[in-house]
């Protein structure tokens, strides 16, 4: 009798839900189910694939990545002045632990926020380029992290079943310019690639074209050096052939230098859909390894 009463109650509930306008059993189930299609939801919390946030910061660069397995990775930490904005972005997403922090170089706009980060967030692993490890250690308190992992040209780290961090640069001999010794890598998610060009200039691009021309193609390019005209040469962009380009800069478009406008023109000639964080806000990519979606969010 209890079983029959329970079954009758479920039937009444189902009929009631169907009678309520805009309400159905399917609607309620959809809210509880994670989705694999990047076009099925604008809520990153419902998406189970790779989520990349190119963060809007006033001065430096930082990119927050949630891997499909739920682990979190931060690429660069912005400048000391950027820390309040970076901390707000982490707090908003309830992140108190980072599985990986990638420091691409020792420049203030890339590593300046690390000292603040390790005071407030548990950092499990720091990934840094081996050829310039000593200079980064001088700029950031790496002892606060549990483990430092050094990488160099040609090495790879598997971050998830279908996600690989493939290192393309730096390599010996080092350049005189610290920007040209930055860590450059492809984040490969199944069939899609996301190229992170850090702060490198044209000399580093020339070496990449010599050594890794067949590995540069990417669906999404994090444009080098905040869109500086010292990078993003036409030969390099032709090999990368990006569908989407993201420039991380705090400067509004009307205050960009003439050289940065040249880069925007070159990206346009490459048919890349270009986003500028100062203009478009944080840019979020949802990827399932085959398809991806771009979301803009202006704060």
mmCIF file of C-alpha atoms in Angstrom:
data_model
loop_
_atom_site.group_PDB
_atom_site.id
_atom_site.type_symbol
_atom_site.label_atom_id
_atom_site.label_comp_id
_atom_site.label_asym_id
_atom_site.label_seq_id
_atom_site.Cartn_x
_atom_site.Cartn_y
_atom_site.Cartn_z
ATOM 1 C CA UNK A 1 0.000 0.000 0.000
ATOM 2 C CA UNK A 2 2.839 2.396 0.793
ATOM 3 C CA UNK A 3 4.404 1.641 -2.613
ATOM 4 C CA UNK A 4 1.102 2.408 -4.369
ATOM 5 C CA UNK A 5 0.680 5.647 -2.411
ATOM 6 C CA UNK A 6 4.210 6.763 -3.318
ATOM 7 C CA UNK A 7 3.616 5.978 -6.990
ATOM 8 C CA UNK A 8 0.375 7.937 -6.962
ATOM 9 C CA UNK A 9 2.167 10.947 -5.417
ATOM 10 C CA UNK A 10 4.798 10.923 -8.163
ATOM 11 C CA UNK A 11 2.061 10.823 -10.798
ATOM 12 C CA UNK A 12 0.310 13.825 -9.247
ATOM 13 C CA UNK A 13 3.635 15.740 -9.124
ATOM 14 C CA UNK A 14 4.393 15.007 -12.778
ATOM 15 C CA UNK A 15 0.930 16.146 -13.907
ATOM 16 C CA UNK A 16 1.219 19.321 -11.796
ATOM 17 C CA UNK A 17 4.592 20.187 -13.355
ATOM 18 C CA UNK A 18 3.215 19.702 -16.861
ATOM 19 C CA UNK A 19 0.269 21.996 -16.100
ATOM 20 C CA UNK A 20 2.478 24.826 -14.841
ATOM 21 C CA UNK A 21 3.331 27.156 -17.785
ATOM 22 C CA UNK A 22 6.948 26.821 -18.925
ATOM 23 C CA UNK A 23 7.579 23.944 -16.530
ATOM 24 C CA UNK A 24 8.275 20.312 -17.385
ATOM 25 C CA UNK A 25 10.140 17.313 -16.043
ATOM 26 C CA UNK A 26 12.691 17.766 -18.862
ATOM 27 C CA UNK A 27 13.334 21.394 -17.848
ATOM 28 C CA UNK A 28 14.126 20.407 -14.279
ATOM 29 C CA UNK A 29 16.351 17.531 -15.384
ATOM 30 C CA UNK A 30 18.267 19.785 -17.788
ATOM 31 C CA UNK A 31 19.178 22.110 -14.913
ATOM 32 C CA UNK A 32 20.759 19.220 -13.040
ATOM 33 C CA UNK A 33 22.550 17.611 -15.998
ATOM 34 C CA UNK A 34 26.005 18.692 -17.149
ATOM 35 C CA UNK A 35 26.319 19.422 -20.860
ATOM 36 C CA UNK A 36 29.077 18.576 -23.353
ATOM 37 C CA UNK A 37 27.895 20.870 -26.141
ATOM 38 C CA UNK A 38 29.509 24.328 -25.775
ATOM 39 C CA UNK A 39 26.481 25.869 -27.496
ATOM 40 C CA UNK A 40 23.964 24.262 -25.141
ATOM 41 C CA UNK A 41 24.555 26.595 -22.199
ATOM 42 C CA UNK A 42 26.040 29.979 -21.372
ATOM 43 C CA UNK A 43 26.675 28.905 -17.782
ATOM 44 C CA UNK A 44 30.213 27.551 -17.418
ATOM 45 C CA UNK A 45 29.194 25.632 -14.283
ATOM 46 C CA UNK A 46 26.930 23.407 -16.400
ATOM 47 C CA UNK A 47 29.639 22.694 -18.972
ATOM 48 C CA UNK A 48 31.887 19.663 -18.475
ATOM 49 C CA UNK A 49 34.601 20.427 -21.046
ATOM 50 C CA UNK A 50 37.585 22.766 -21.069
ATOM 51 C CA UNK A 51 36.882 26.330 -19.913
ATOM 52 C CA UNK A 52 39.416 29.099 -20.608
ATOM 53 C CA UNK A 53 38.997 32.594 -19.138
ATOM 54 C CA UNK A 54 41.231 35.268 -20.661
ATOM 55 C CA UNK A 55 40.899 37.648 -17.748
ATOM 56 C CA UNK A 56 40.331 41.387 -17.994
ATOM 57 C CA UNK A 57 43.081 43.005 -15.905
ATOM 58 C CA UNK A 58 44.169 46.665 -15.758
ATOM 59 C CA UNK A 59 47.888 46.091 -16.400
ATOM 60 C CA UNK A 60 49.221 42.553 -16.794
ATOM 61 C CA UNK A 61 48.115 39.167 -18.089
ATOM 62 C CA UNK A 62 46.436 36.152 -16.503
ATOM 63 C CA UNK A 63 44.387 33.301 -17.929
ATOM 64 C CA UNK A 64 42.304 30.975 -15.752
ATOM 65 C CA UNK A 65 41.649 27.477 -17.070
ATOM 66 C CA UNK A 66 39.327 24.784 -15.760
ATOM 67 C CA UNK A 67 40.253 21.371 -17.102
ATOM 68 C CA UNK A 68 37.568 18.767 -17.921
ATOM 69 C CA UNK A 69 38.610 16.781 -14.830
ATOM 70 C CA UNK A 70 37.767 19.788 -12.651
ATOM 71 C CA UNK A 71 41.347 20.847 -11.904
ATOM 72 C CA UNK A 72 42.228 24.532 -12.182
ATOM 73 C CA UNK A 73 45.243 26.151 -13.821
ATOM 74 C CA UNK A 74 46.331 29.789 -13.907
ATOM 75 C CA UNK A 75 48.647 31.018 -16.656
ATOM 76 C CA UNK A 76 50.547 34.042 -15.287
ATOM 77 C CA UNK A 77 49.396 36.132 -12.348
ATOM 78 C CA UNK A 78 49.213 39.713 -13.622
ATOM 79 C CA UNK A 79 51.021 42.581 -11.908
ATOM 80 C CA UNK A 80 50.957 43.613 -8.265
ATOM 81 C CA UNK A 81 48.348 46.257 -9.160
ATOM 82 C CA UNK A 82 46.188 43.580 -10.798
ATOM 83 C CA UNK A 83 45.935 41.413 -7.690
ATOM 84 C CA UNK A 84 42.559 42.763 -6.400
ATOM 85 C CA UNK A 85 40.943 42.084 -9.788
ATOM 86 C CA UNK A 86 42.555 38.659 -10.086
ATOM 87 C CA UNK A 87 41.517 37.706 -6.556
ATOM 88 C CA UNK A 88 37.955 38.816 -7.315
ATOM 89 C CA UNK A 89 37.899 36.550 -10.383
ATOM 90 C CA UNK A 90 39.110 33.575 -8.332
ATOM 91 C CA UNK A 91 36.687 34.309 -5.487
ATOM 92 C CA UNK A 92 33.755 34.610 -7.875
ATOM 93 C CA UNK A 93 34.475 31.072 -9.071
ATOM 94 C CA UNK A 94 35.056 29.821 -5.508
ATOM 95 C CA UNK A 95 38.657 28.864 -6.251
ATOM 96 C CA UNK A 96 40.797 28.456 -3.128
ATOM 97 C CA UNK A 97 43.193 25.917 -4.661
ATOM 98 C CA UNK A 98 45.082 25.899 -7.941
ATOM 99 C CA UNK A 99 46.447 22.615 -9.226
ATOM 100 C CA UNK A 100 48.808 24.386 -11.626
ATOM 101 C CA UNK A 101 50.222 27.896 -11.947
ATOM 102 C CA UNK A 102 52.220 28.571 -15.113
ATOM 103 C CA UNK A 103 54.729 31.431 -14.959
ATOM 104 C CA UNK A 104 55.826 32.188 -18.504
ATOM 105 C CA UNK A 105 58.543 34.708 -17.569
ATOM 106 C CA UNK A 106 59.774 36.977 -14.778
ATOM 107 C CA UNK A 107 58.267 40.228 -16.089
ATOM 108 C CA UNK A 108 56.189 42.229 -13.553
ATOM 109 C CA UNK A 109 53.041 42.023 -15.698
ATOM 110 C CA UNK A 110 53.220 38.225 -15.747
ATOM 111 C CA UNK A 111 54.700 37.187 -12.391
ATOM 112 C CA UNK A 112 54.091 40.258 -10.217
ATOM 113 C CA UNK A 113 50.930 38.920 -8.613
ATOM 114 C CA UNK A 114 52.392 35.560 -7.583
ATOM 115 C CA UNK A 115 53.478 36.678 -4.111
ATOM 116 C CA UNK A 116 49.904 37.791 -3.312
ATOM 117 C CA UNK A 117 48.441 34.656 -4.880
ATOM 118 C CA UNK A 118 50.305 32.169 -2.685
ATOM 119 C CA UNK A 119 49.235 34.048 0.453
ATOM 120 C CA UNK A 120 45.542 33.530 -0.308
ATOM 121 C CA UNK A 121 45.343 30.443 -2.560
ATOM 122 C CA UNK A 122 46.865 26.975 -2.184
ATOM 123 C CA UNK A 123 49.184 26.363 -5.158
ATOM 124 C CA UNK A 124 50.037 22.709 -5.785
ATOM 125 C CA UNK A 125 52.366 22.921 -8.799
ATOM 126 C CA UNK A 126 54.223 25.746 -10.511
ATOM 127 C CA UNK A 127 55.243 25.187 -14.139
ATOM 128 C CA UNK A 128 58.069 27.383 -15.404
ATOM 129 C CA UNK A 129 60.571 27.412 -18.290
ATOM 130 C CA UNK A 130 63.802 25.677 -17.289
ATOM 131 C CA UNK A 131 66.182 27.972 -19.254
ATOM 132 C CA UNK A 132 65.071 31.021 -17.215
ATOM 133 C CA UNK A 133 64.167 29.255 -13.972
ATOM 134 C CA UNK A 134 66.668 31.221 -11.886
ATOM 135 C CA UNK A 135 65.353 34.621 -12.997
ATOM 136 C CA UNK A 136 61.766 33.615 -12.228
ATOM 137 C CA UNK A 137 62.786 32.333 -8.790
ATOM 138 C CA UNK A 138 64.292 35.749 -8.111
ATOM 139 C CA UNK A 139 61.003 37.411 -9.034
ATOM 140 C CA UNK A 140 58.495 35.054 -7.369
ATOM 141 C CA UNK A 141 58.459 33.183 -3.998
ATOM 142 C CA UNK A 142 58.239 29.688 -5.481
ATOM 143 C CA UNK A 143 58.989 28.021 -2.133
ATOM 144 C CA UNK A 144 55.399 28.726 -1.156
ATOM 145 C CA UNK A 145 54.213 26.248 -3.790
ATOM 146 C CA UNK A 146 54.310 22.527 -3.100
ATOM 147 C CA UNK A 147 56.163 21.564 -6.268
ATOM 148 C CA UNK A 148 58.008 23.323 -9.111
ATOM 149 C CA UNK A 149 58.003 21.649 -12.526
ATOM 150 C CA UNK A 150 60.478 22.969 -15.104
ATOM 151 C CA UNK A 151 59.948 22.476 -18.837
ATOM 152 C CA UNK A 152 61.722 23.356 -22.034
ATOM 153 C CA UNK A 153 61.263 23.198 -25.787
ATOM 154 C CA UNK A 154 59.906 19.836 -26.966
ATOM 155 C CA UNK A 155 58.565 18.624 -23.626
ATOM 156 C CA UNK A 156 54.921 18.006 -22.780
ATOM 157 C CA UNK A 157 52.754 17.625 -19.685
ATOM 158 C CA UNK A 158 49.508 15.656 -19.727
ATOM 159 C CA UNK A 159 47.004 17.648 -17.688
ATOM 160 C CA UNK A 160 43.927 15.542 -18.399
ATOM 161 C CA UNK A 161 42.962 12.523 -20.470
ATOM 162 C CA UNK A 162 42.487 14.689 -23.582
ATOM 163 C CA UNK A 163 44.461 17.807 -22.596
ATOM 164 C CA UNK A 164 48.191 18.219 -23.205
ATOM 165 C CA UNK A 165 50.490 21.179 -22.563
ATOM 166 C CA UNK A 166 53.053 21.088 -25.397
ATOM 167 C CA UNK A 167 56.106 23.332 -24.881
ATOM 168 C CA UNK A 168 57.413 25.120 -27.986
ATOM 169 C CA UNK A 169 59.767 27.704 -26.453
ATOM 170 C CA UNK A 170 62.196 28.779 -24.939
ATOM 171 C CA UNK A 171 65.278 26.971 -26.158
ATOM 172 C CA UNK A 172 69.012 27.551 -26.093
ATOM 173 C CA UNK A 173 70.718 29.838 -26.888
ATOM 174 C CA UNK A 174 68.743 32.432 -24.960
ATOM 175 C CA UNK A 175 67.983 35.861 -26.387
ATOM 176 C CA UNK A 176 69.112 39.116 -24.803
ATOM 177 C CA UNK A 177 65.508 40.283 -24.511
ATOM 178 C CA UNK A 178 63.679 38.624 -21.577
ATOM 179 C CA UNK A 179 60.431 38.771 -23.550
ATOM 180 C CA UNK A 180 61.920 36.493 -26.211
ATOM 181 C CA UNK A 181 62.746 33.851 -23.594
ATOM 182 C CA UNK A 182 59.128 33.534 -22.460
ATOM 183 C CA UNK A 183 57.417 30.177 -22.217
ATOM 184 C CA UNK A 184 55.300 29.588 -25.329
ATOM 185 C CA UNK A 185 53.042 26.543 -25.447
ATOM 186 C CA UNK A 186 50.107 24.892 -27.138
ATOM 187 C CA UNK A 187 47.249 23.724 -24.953
ATOM 188 C CA UNK A 188 45.863 20.822 -26.965
ATOM 189 C CA UNK A 189 42.358 19.622 -26.184
ATOM 190 C CA UNK A 190 41.617 16.599 -28.344
ATOM 191 C CA UNK A 191 41.351 18.071 -31.880
ATOM 192 C CA UNK A 192 41.604 21.738 -30.837
ATOM 193 C CA UNK A 193 44.728 23.776 -30.050
ATOM 194 C CA UNK A 194 45.075 27.002 -28.077
ATOM 195 C CA UNK A 195 48.389 28.846 -28.518
ATOM 196 C CA UNK A 196 49.746 30.928 -25.615
ATOM 197 C CA UNK A 197 52.397 33.311 -26.960
ATOM 198 C CA UNK A 198 53.230 35.066 -23.650
ATOM 199 C CA UNK A 199 55.334 38.215 -24.188
ATOM 200 C CA UNK A 200 57.628 37.049 -26.990
ATOM 201 C CA UNK A 201 58.807 39.339 -29.760
ATOM 202 C CA UNK A 202 59.565 38.753 -33.435
ATOM 203 C CA UNK A 203 62.964 37.090 -32.872
ATOM 204 C CA UNK A 204 61.325 34.311 -30.865
ATOM 205 C CA UNK A 205 58.678 33.985 -33.567
ATOM 206 C CA UNK A 206 61.417 33.491 -36.159
ATOM 207 C CA UNK A 207 62.895 30.639 -34.112
ATOM 208 C CA UNK A 208 59.478 29.064 -33.707
ATOM 209 C CA UNK A 209 58.974 29.226 -37.465
ATOM 210 C CA UNK A 210 62.323 27.491 -37.950
ATOM 211 C CA UNK A 211 61.771 24.752 -35.365
ATOM 212 C CA UNK A 212 58.024 24.245 -35.004
ATOM 213 C CA UNK A 213 56.305 25.611 -38.095
ATOM 214 C CA UNK A 214 54.135 22.484 -38.347
ATOM 215 C CA UNK A 215 53.013 22.766 -34.691
ATOM 216 C CA UNK A 216 51.886 26.387 -34.602
ATOM 217 C CA UNK A 217 48.401 26.132 -36.091
ATOM 218 C CA UNK A 218 45.772 26.949 -33.471
ATOM 219 C CA UNK A 219 42.066 27.675 -33.310
ATOM 220 C CA UNK A 220 42.634 30.387 -30.680
ATOM 221 C CA UNK A 221 45.716 32.578 -30.245
ATOM 222 C CA UNK A 222 46.575 34.472 -27.070
ATOM 223 C CA UNK A 223 48.296 37.356 -28.843
ATOM 224 C CA UNK A 224 51.868 38.051 -27.736
ATOM 225 C CA UNK A 225 52.938 41.026 -25.645
ATOM 226 C CA UNK A 226 49.485 42.626 -25.246
ATOM 227 C CA UNK A 227 49.283 43.231 -28.991
ATOM 228 C CA UNK A 228 52.681 44.912 -29.360
ATOM 229 C CA UNK A 229 53.881 45.454 -32.932
ATOM 230 C CA UNK A 230 57.198 43.884 -31.899
ATOM 231 C CA UNK A 231 55.402 40.546 -32.317
ATOM 232 C CA UNK A 232 52.565 38.941 -34.309
ATOM 233 C CA UNK A 233 54.449 39.201 -37.594
ATOM 234 C CA UNK A 234 52.586 38.253 -40.744
ATOM 235 C CA UNK A 235 54.678 35.084 -41.382
ATOM 236 C CA UNK A 236 53.956 33.923 -37.831
ATOM 237 C CA UNK A 237 50.221 34.649 -38.056
ATOM 238 C CA UNK A 238 50.053 32.863 -41.409
ATOM 239 C CA UNK A 239 51.379 29.676 -39.794
ATOM 240 C CA UNK A 240 49.184 29.930 -36.700
ATOM 241 C CA UNK A 241 46.153 30.739 -38.870
ATOM 242 C CA UNK A 242 43.917 31.483 -35.849
ATOM 243 C CA UNK A 243 40.156 31.647 -36.068
ATOM 244 C CA UNK A 244 40.066 33.702 -32.855
ATOM 245 C CA UNK A 245 42.703 36.034 -31.382
ATOM 246 C CA UNK A 246 42.595 37.459 -27.851
ATOM 247 C CA UNK A 247 44.617 40.510 -26.788
ATOM 248 C CA UNK A 248 45.045 40.857 -23.037
ATOM 249 C CA UNK A 249 45.478 44.550 -22.317
ATOM 250 C CA UNK A 250 44.058 47.110 -19.932
ATOM 251 C CA UNK A 251 44.237 49.890 -22.510
ATOM 252 C CA UNK A 252 40.989 50.812 -24.274
ATOM 253 C CA UNK A 253 41.158 50.681 -28.054
ATOM 254 C CA UNK A 254 41.274 54.468 -28.443
ATOM 255 C CA UNK A 255 44.470 54.506 -26.344
ATOM 256 C CA UNK A 256 46.266 51.733 -28.185
ATOM 257 C CA UNK A 257 49.513 52.737 -29.835
ATOM 258 C CA UNK A 258 49.838 52.932 -33.605
ATOM 259 C CA UNK A 259 51.868 49.725 -33.547
ATOM 260 C CA UNK A 260 49.042 47.860 -31.845
ATOM 261 C CA UNK A 261 46.649 49.094 -34.515
ATOM 262 C CA UNK A 262 49.037 47.556 -37.063
ATOM 263 C CA UNK A 263 48.736 44.230 -35.274
ATOM 264 C CA UNK A 264 44.939 44.498 -35.351
ATOM 265 C CA UNK A 265 45.144 45.077 -39.101
ATOM 266 C CA UNK A 266 47.387 42.033 -39.548
ATOM 267 C CA UNK A 267 44.998 39.903 -37.497
ATOM 268 C CA UNK A 268 42.142 41.166 -39.667
ATOM 269 C CA UNK A 269 44.059 40.213 -42.803
ATOM 270 C CA UNK A 270 44.476 36.742 -41.286
ATOM 271 C CA UNK A 271 40.657 36.523 -40.905
ATOM 272 C CA UNK A 272 40.941 36.145 -37.138
ATOM 273 C CA UNK A 273 38.006 37.288 -35.040
ATOM 274 C CA UNK A 274 39.821 39.516 -32.557
ATOM 275 C CA UNK A 275 38.817 40.343 -28.977
ATOM 276 C CA UNK A 276 40.450 42.915 -26.684
ATOM 277 C CA UNK A 277 39.843 42.412 -22.963
ATOM 278 C CA UNK A 278 39.770 46.158 -22.223
ATOM 279 C CA UNK A 279 36.980 46.492 -24.766
ATOM 280 C CA UNK A 280 35.174 43.143 -24.559
ATOM 281 C CA UNK A 281 35.862 42.206 -20.937
ATOM 282 C CA UNK A 282 36.905 38.725 -19.855
ATOM 283 C CA UNK A 283 36.786 36.373 -22.834
ATOM 284 C CA UNK A 284 35.666 32.816 -22.074
ATOM 285 C CA UNK A 285 36.136 29.818 -24.355
ATOM 286 C CA UNK A 286 34.094 26.640 -23.873
ATOM 287 C CA UNK A 287 35.666 23.647 -25.651
ATOM 288 C CA UNK A 288 34.652 20.002 -25.922
ATOM 289 C CA UNK A 289 37.761 19.177 -27.954
ATOM 290 C CA UNK A 290 35.969 19.362 -31.283
ATOM 291 C CA UNK A 291 33.857 22.518 -31.127
ATOM 292 C CA UNK A 292 34.259 25.693 -29.110
ATOM 293 C CA UNK A 293 32.264 28.758 -28.229
ATOM 294 C CA UNK A 294 33.374 32.303 -27.362
ATOM 295 C CA UNK A 295 31.593 34.226 -24.608
ATOM 296 C CA UNK A 296 32.171 37.900 -23.906
ATOM 297 C CA UNK A 297 31.614 39.411 -20.499
ATOM 298 C CA UNK A 298 32.113 43.097 -19.867
ATOM 299 C CA UNK A 299 32.196 43.999 -16.158
#
